[in-house]
Coordinates of C-alpha atoms and ligand atoms in Angstrom, one line a residue:
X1 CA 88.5 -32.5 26.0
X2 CA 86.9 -29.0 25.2
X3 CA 85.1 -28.6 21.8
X4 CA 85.8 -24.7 20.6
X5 CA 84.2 -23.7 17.3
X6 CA 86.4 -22.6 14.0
X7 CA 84.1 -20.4 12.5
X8 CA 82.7 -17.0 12.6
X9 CA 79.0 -18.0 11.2
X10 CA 77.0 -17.2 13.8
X11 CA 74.1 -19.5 12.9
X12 CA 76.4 -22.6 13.0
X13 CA 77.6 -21.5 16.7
X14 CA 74.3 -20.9 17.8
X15 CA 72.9 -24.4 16.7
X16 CA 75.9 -26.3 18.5
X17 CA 75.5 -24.1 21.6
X18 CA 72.4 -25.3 22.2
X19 CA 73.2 -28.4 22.2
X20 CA 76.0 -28.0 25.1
X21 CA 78.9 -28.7 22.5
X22 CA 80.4 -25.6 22.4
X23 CA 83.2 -24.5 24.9
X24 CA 84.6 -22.1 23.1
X25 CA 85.4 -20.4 19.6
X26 CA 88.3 -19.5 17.1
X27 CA 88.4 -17.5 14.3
X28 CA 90.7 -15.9 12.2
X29 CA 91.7 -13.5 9.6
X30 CA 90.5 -16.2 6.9
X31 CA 87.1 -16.9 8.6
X32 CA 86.3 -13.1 9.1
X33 CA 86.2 -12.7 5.8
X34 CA 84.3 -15.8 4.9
X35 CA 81.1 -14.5 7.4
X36 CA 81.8 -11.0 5.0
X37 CA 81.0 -9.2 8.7
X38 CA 82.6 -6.6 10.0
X39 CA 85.5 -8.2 13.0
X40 CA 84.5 -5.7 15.8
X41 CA 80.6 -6.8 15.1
X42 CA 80.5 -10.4 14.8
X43 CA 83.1 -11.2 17.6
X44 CA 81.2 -9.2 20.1
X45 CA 78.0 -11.5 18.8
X46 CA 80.1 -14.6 19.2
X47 CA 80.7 -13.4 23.1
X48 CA 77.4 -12.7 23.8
X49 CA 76.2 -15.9 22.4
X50 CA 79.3 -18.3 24.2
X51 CA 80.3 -18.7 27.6
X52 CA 83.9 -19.4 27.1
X53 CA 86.7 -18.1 25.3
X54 CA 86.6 -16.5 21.9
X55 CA 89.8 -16.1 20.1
X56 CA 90.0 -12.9 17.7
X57 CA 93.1 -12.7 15.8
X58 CA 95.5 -9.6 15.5
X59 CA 96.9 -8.6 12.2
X60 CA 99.5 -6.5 12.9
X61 CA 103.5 -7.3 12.2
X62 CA 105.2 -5.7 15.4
X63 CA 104.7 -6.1 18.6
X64 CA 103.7 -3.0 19.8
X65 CA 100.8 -2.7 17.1
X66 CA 100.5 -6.1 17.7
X67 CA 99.3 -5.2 21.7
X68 CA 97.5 -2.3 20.7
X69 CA 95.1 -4.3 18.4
X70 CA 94.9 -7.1 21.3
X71 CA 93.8 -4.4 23.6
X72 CA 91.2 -2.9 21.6
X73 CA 89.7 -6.6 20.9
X74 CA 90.0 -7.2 24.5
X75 CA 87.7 -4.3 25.0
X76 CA 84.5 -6.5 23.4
X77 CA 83.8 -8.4 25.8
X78 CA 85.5 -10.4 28.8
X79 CA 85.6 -13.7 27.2
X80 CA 88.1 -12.3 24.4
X81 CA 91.0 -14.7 24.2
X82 CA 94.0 -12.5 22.0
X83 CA 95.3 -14.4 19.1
X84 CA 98.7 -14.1 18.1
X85 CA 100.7 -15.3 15.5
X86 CA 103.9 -17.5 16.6
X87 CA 106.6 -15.1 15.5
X88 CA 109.2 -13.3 18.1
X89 CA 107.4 -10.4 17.9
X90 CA 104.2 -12.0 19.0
X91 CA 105.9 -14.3 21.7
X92 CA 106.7 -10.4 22.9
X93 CA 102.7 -9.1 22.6
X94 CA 102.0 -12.7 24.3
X95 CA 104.6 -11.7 27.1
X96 CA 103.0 -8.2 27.6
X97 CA 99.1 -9.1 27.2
X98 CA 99.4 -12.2 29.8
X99 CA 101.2 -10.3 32.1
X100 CA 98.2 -8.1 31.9
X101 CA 96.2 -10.8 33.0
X102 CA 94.8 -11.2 29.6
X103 CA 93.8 -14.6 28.0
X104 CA 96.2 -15.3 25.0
X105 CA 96.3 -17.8 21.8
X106 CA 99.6 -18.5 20.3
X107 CA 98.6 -19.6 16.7
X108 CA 100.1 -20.9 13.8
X109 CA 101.9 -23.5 15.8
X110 CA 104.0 -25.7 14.1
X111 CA 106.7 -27.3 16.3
X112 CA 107.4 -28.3 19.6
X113 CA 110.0 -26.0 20.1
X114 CA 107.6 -23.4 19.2
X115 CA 105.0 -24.7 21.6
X116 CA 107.7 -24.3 24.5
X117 CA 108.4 -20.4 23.7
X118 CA 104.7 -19.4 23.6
X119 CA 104.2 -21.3 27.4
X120 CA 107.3 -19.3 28.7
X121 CA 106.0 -16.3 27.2
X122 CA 102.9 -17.3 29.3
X123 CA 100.4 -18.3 26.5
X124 CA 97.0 -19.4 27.9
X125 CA 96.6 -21.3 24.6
X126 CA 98.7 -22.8 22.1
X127 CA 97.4 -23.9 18.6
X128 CA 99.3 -26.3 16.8
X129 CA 98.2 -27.0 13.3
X130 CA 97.3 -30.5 12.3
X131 CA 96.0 -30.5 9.2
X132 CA 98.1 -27.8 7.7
X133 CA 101.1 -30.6 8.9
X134 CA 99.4 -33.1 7.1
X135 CA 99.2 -31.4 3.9
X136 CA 103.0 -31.4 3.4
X137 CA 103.1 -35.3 4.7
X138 CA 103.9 -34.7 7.8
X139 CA 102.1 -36.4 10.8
X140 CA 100.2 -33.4 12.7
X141 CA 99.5 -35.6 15.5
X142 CA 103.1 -36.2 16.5
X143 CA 103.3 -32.9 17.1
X144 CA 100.2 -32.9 19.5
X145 CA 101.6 -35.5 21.6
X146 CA 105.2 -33.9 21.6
X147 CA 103.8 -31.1 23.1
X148 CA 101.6 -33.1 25.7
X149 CA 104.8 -34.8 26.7
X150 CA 107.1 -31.2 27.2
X151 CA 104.4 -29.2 28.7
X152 CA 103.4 -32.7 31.6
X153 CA 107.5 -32.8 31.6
X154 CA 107.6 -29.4 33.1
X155 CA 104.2 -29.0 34.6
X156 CA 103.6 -25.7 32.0
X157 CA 100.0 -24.9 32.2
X158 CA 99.2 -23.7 28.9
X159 CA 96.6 -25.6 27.5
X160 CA 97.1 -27.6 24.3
X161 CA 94.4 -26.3 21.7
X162 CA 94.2 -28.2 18.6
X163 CA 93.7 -26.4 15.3
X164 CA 93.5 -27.1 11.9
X165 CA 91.2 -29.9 12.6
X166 CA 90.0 -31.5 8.7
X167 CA 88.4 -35.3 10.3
X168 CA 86.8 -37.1 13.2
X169 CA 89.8 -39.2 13.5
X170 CA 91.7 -36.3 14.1
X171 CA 88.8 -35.4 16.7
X172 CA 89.6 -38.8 18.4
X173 CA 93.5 -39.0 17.7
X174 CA 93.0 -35.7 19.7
X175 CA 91.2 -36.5 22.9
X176 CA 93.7 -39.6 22.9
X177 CA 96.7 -38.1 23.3
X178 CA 95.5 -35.8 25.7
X179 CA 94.9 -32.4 24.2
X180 CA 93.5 -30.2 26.2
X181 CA 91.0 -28.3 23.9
X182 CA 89.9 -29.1 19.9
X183 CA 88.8 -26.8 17.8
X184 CA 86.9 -27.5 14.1
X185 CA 84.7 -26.5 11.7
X186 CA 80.7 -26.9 12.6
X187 CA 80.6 -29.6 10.0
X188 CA 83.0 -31.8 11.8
X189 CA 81.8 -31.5 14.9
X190 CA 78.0 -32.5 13.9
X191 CA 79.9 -35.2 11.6
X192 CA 80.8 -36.9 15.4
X193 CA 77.7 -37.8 15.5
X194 CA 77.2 -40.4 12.5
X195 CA 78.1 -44.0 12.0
X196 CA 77.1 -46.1 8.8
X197 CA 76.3 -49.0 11.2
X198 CA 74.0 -46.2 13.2
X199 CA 72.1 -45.9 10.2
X200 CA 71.6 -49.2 8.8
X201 CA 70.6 -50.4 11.9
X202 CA 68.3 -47.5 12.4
X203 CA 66.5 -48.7 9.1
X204 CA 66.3 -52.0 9.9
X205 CA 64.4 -51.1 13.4
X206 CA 62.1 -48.6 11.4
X207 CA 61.1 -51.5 8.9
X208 CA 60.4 -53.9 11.5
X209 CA 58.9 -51.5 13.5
X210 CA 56.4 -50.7 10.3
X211 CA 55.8 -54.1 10.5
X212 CA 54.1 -54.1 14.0
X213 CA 51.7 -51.6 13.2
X214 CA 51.6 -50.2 16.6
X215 CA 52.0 -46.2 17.6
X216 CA 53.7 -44.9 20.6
X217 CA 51.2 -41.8 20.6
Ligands
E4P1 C1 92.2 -22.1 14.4 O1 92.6 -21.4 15.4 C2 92.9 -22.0 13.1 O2 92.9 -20.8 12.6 C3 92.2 -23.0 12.2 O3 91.9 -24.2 12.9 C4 93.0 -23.2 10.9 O4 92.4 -24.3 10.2 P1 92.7 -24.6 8.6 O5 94.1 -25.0 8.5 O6 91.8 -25.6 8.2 O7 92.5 -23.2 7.9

């Protein structure tokens, strides 16, 4: 499973991509603010820091603003992936922009049936919303594996990018049913990394280990 990044902080990227972890990034209307940087700026940043695909979101209604905006982002740099809302006019600007050749994000995912249109419309990403889901007590992961099932069903090759990542276990509960990509905030990702039982029995080797009195340098 690829790891993408949900941020627009460019410190926080930068840390995780030098430790290999980072595949990709998204960001968003909502994150741009948060960095308080200027879209055009930052996102051409974020591609000259990341190898793969970085998603910058459009914010237009209609479709032909809609592909006018994706266009301009598109001109930052080649590793621009076009976000666009799941609406009929952006199933439209999805339609036009992959036809251009250009690699396109279908966000704001929330159904299956959704998830079909945008991999008709030729999406090169679709983002269902897990979290979001589970905030009105519904289970964000069915939804994940519903579209894993329809999209192996009919051999679509959009790939399945998981968004509105909160938790770990929705990290693993991810790479289980077979999404293609993840993407969450910086502090999930590093959170991968801990387990209680990895620290206690950390301390109990460093006590023992004080114990010996010996030095390895
Ligand atoms: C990513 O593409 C989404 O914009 C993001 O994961 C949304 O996450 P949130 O629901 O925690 O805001």
């Amino acid at each position: 499973m690829k790891f993408f990044v949900d941020t627009a902080e460019i410190d926080a990227i930068a840390e995780l991509n030098d430790l290999g972890m980072v595949d990709g990034v998204t960001t968003n209307p909502s994150l741009i603010l948060k960095s308080g940087r200027d879209i055009i700026e930052v996102t051409a940043e974020i591609c000259a820091l990341v190898d793969g695909p970085v998603s910058a979101e459009v914010v237009a209604m209609e479709a032909e603003a809609m592909i006018a905006e994706g266009r301009k982002l598109a001109e930052i740099a080649d590793n621009i992936t076009i976000k666009l809302p799941l609406t009929w006019d952006g199933l439209k600007a999805c339609k036009v922009l992959s036809d251009e050749g250009r690699m396109v994000n279908v966000t704001l995912c929330f159904s299956a049936n959704q998830a079909l249109l945008a991999a008709k419309a030729g999406a090169t990403f679709i983002s269902p919303f897990i979290g979001r889901l589970d905030d009105i007590h519904l289970d964000g992961m069915d939804l994940i594996a519903d579209i894993r099932t329809i999209y192996d069903n009919y051999g679509y090759e959009t790939n399945i990018l998981a968004a509105s990542i909160r938790s770990v276990n929705h990290v693993q509960d991810c790479a289980l049913v077979g999404a293609d990509v993840m993407t969450a905030p910086p502090e999930v990702i590093k959170k991968l990394a801990t387990h209680p039982l990895t620290d206690k029995g950390l301390e109990q080797f460093m006590a023992d280990w004080a114990k010996t009195g010996q030095n390895i340098l």
